[in-house]
Amino acid sequence: MFIWADYLVVSIIIGFSAAVGFYYAFTGGKQKTTSEYLLADRQMHWFPVAASLISRYAVDSLYLNRDTRQNYLLMIRYWLLFLVSYRRRQ
């Protein structure tokens, strides 16, 4: 059950997030096209992309699969793929 302090904290977080979004939307950042925004103008390093994909699959597996054993096996597979791809890049 929420109390007034919980609503205050949630409102501050949402307000701060909206303020940051409006600031960057109206100050005219570097990204002018959707390709620059969605693909980081193809300048992003491989590590943040790999970490983002692994975390996305981790969250998906936790919500879609109810069997925790299967979640652990999936995460082991994702980390092994990550380490193999990391090793190939060096």
Short mmCIF file of C-alpha atoms in Angstrom, two decimals:
data_model
loop_
_atom_site.label_atom_id
_atom_site.label_comp_id
_atom_site.label_asym_id
_atom_site.label_seq_id
_atom_site.Cartn_x
_atom_site.Cartn_y
_atom_site.Cartn_z
CA MET A 1 0.00 0.00 0.00
CA PHE A 2 1.44 3.33 -1.08
CA ILE A 3 1.73 6.25 1.27
CA TRP A 4 2.24 9.90 0.35
CA ALA A 5 6.05 9.58 0.45
CA ASP A 6 5.96 6.81 -2.16
CA TYR A 7 3.88 8.95 -4.49
CA LEU A 8 6.28 11.84 -3.91
CA VAL A 9 9.34 9.77 -4.82
CA VAL A 10 7.69 8.30 -7.93
CA SER A 11 6.56 11.77 -9.02
CA ILE A 12 10.06 13.20 -8.57
CA ILE A 13 11.63 10.39 -10.60
CA ILE A 14 9.10 10.72 -13.43
CA GLY A 15 9.41 14.51 -13.38
CA PHE A 16 13.21 14.36 -13.52
CA SER A 17 13.12 11.87 -16.37
CA ALA A 18 10.65 14.02 -18.31
CA ALA A 19 12.74 17.14 -17.68
CA VAL A 20 15.86 15.46 -19.06
CA GLY A 21 13.92 14.27 -22.10
CA PHE A 22 12.46 17.72 -22.80
CA TYR A 23 15.85 19.38 -22.31
CA TYR A 24 17.55 17.19 -24.90
CA ALA A 25 14.56 17.35 -27.25
CA PHE A 26 14.52 21.15 -27.33
CA THR A 27 18.24 21.92 -27.19
CA GLY A 28 18.79 20.18 -30.52
CA GLY A 29 21.28 17.47 -29.76
CA LYS A 30 23.64 15.88 -32.24
CA GLN A 31 21.18 13.29 -33.50
CA LYS A 32 19.25 14.64 -36.46
CA THR A 33 17.96 11.46 -38.10
CA THR A 34 16.40 8.28 -36.81
CA SER A 35 19.44 6.34 -38.02
CA GLU A 36 21.71 8.46 -35.85
CA TYR A 37 19.39 7.97 -32.89
CA LEU A 38 18.65 4.27 -33.18
CA LEU A 39 22.06 3.10 -34.42
CA ALA A 40 24.25 5.68 -32.66
CA ASP A 41 25.43 6.69 -36.12
CA ARG A 42 27.28 3.35 -36.16
CA GLN A 43 29.90 4.75 -33.80
CA MET A 44 29.02 2.78 -30.66
CA HIS A 45 31.58 0.37 -29.25
CA TRP A 46 30.65 -3.32 -29.23
CA PHE A 47 30.64 -3.71 -25.42
CA PRO A 48 27.56 -1.54 -24.61
CA VAL A 49 25.63 -3.23 -27.41
CA ALA A 50 26.49 -6.71 -26.11
CA ALA A 51 25.68 -5.76 -22.51
CA SER A 52 22.35 -4.31 -23.60
CA LEU A 53 21.42 -7.45 -25.51
CA ILE A 54 22.40 -9.74 -22.65
CA SER A 55 20.40 -7.73 -20.13
CA ARG A 56 17.39 -7.65 -22.46
CA TYR A 57 17.45 -11.42 -22.87
CA ALA A 58 17.91 -11.87 -19.13
CA VAL A 59 14.81 -9.82 -18.36
CA ASP A 60 12.83 -11.56 -21.09
CA SER A 61 13.79 -14.98 -19.81
CA LEU A 62 12.88 -14.04 -16.24
CA TYR A 63 9.42 -12.82 -17.23
CA LEU A 64 8.57 -15.39 -19.86
CA ASN A 65 10.03 -18.53 -18.28
CA ARG A 66 8.81 -19.54 -14.87
CA ASP A 67 11.36 -22.31 -14.45
CA THR A 68 14.37 -20.84 -12.65
CA ARG A 69 16.65 -23.70 -13.72
CA GLN A 70 15.99 -22.83 -17.35
CA ASN A 71 16.73 -19.15 -16.63
CA TYR A 72 20.13 -20.04 -15.19
CA LEU A 73 20.96 -22.21 -18.19
CA LEU A 74 19.96 -19.43 -20.58
CA MET A 75 22.09 -16.90 -18.75
CA ILE A 76 25.08 -19.24 -18.79
CA ARG A 77 24.63 -19.61 -22.54
CA TYR A 78 24.42 -15.83 -23.06
CA TRP A 79 27.53 -15.18 -20.99
CA LEU A 80 29.47 -17.89 -22.82
CA LEU A 81 28.50 -16.36 -26.16
CA PHE A 82 29.54 -12.96 -24.84
CA LEU A 83 32.94 -14.26 -23.70
CA VAL A 84 33.55 -16.05 -27.01
CA SER A 85 32.74 -12.92 -28.99
CA TYR A 86 34.94 -10.86 -26.66
CA ARG A 87 37.84 -13.24 -27.14
CA ARG A 88 37.50 -13.10 -30.92
CA ARG A 89 37.73 -9.32 -30.92
CA GLN A 90 41.04 -9.23 -29.08
#
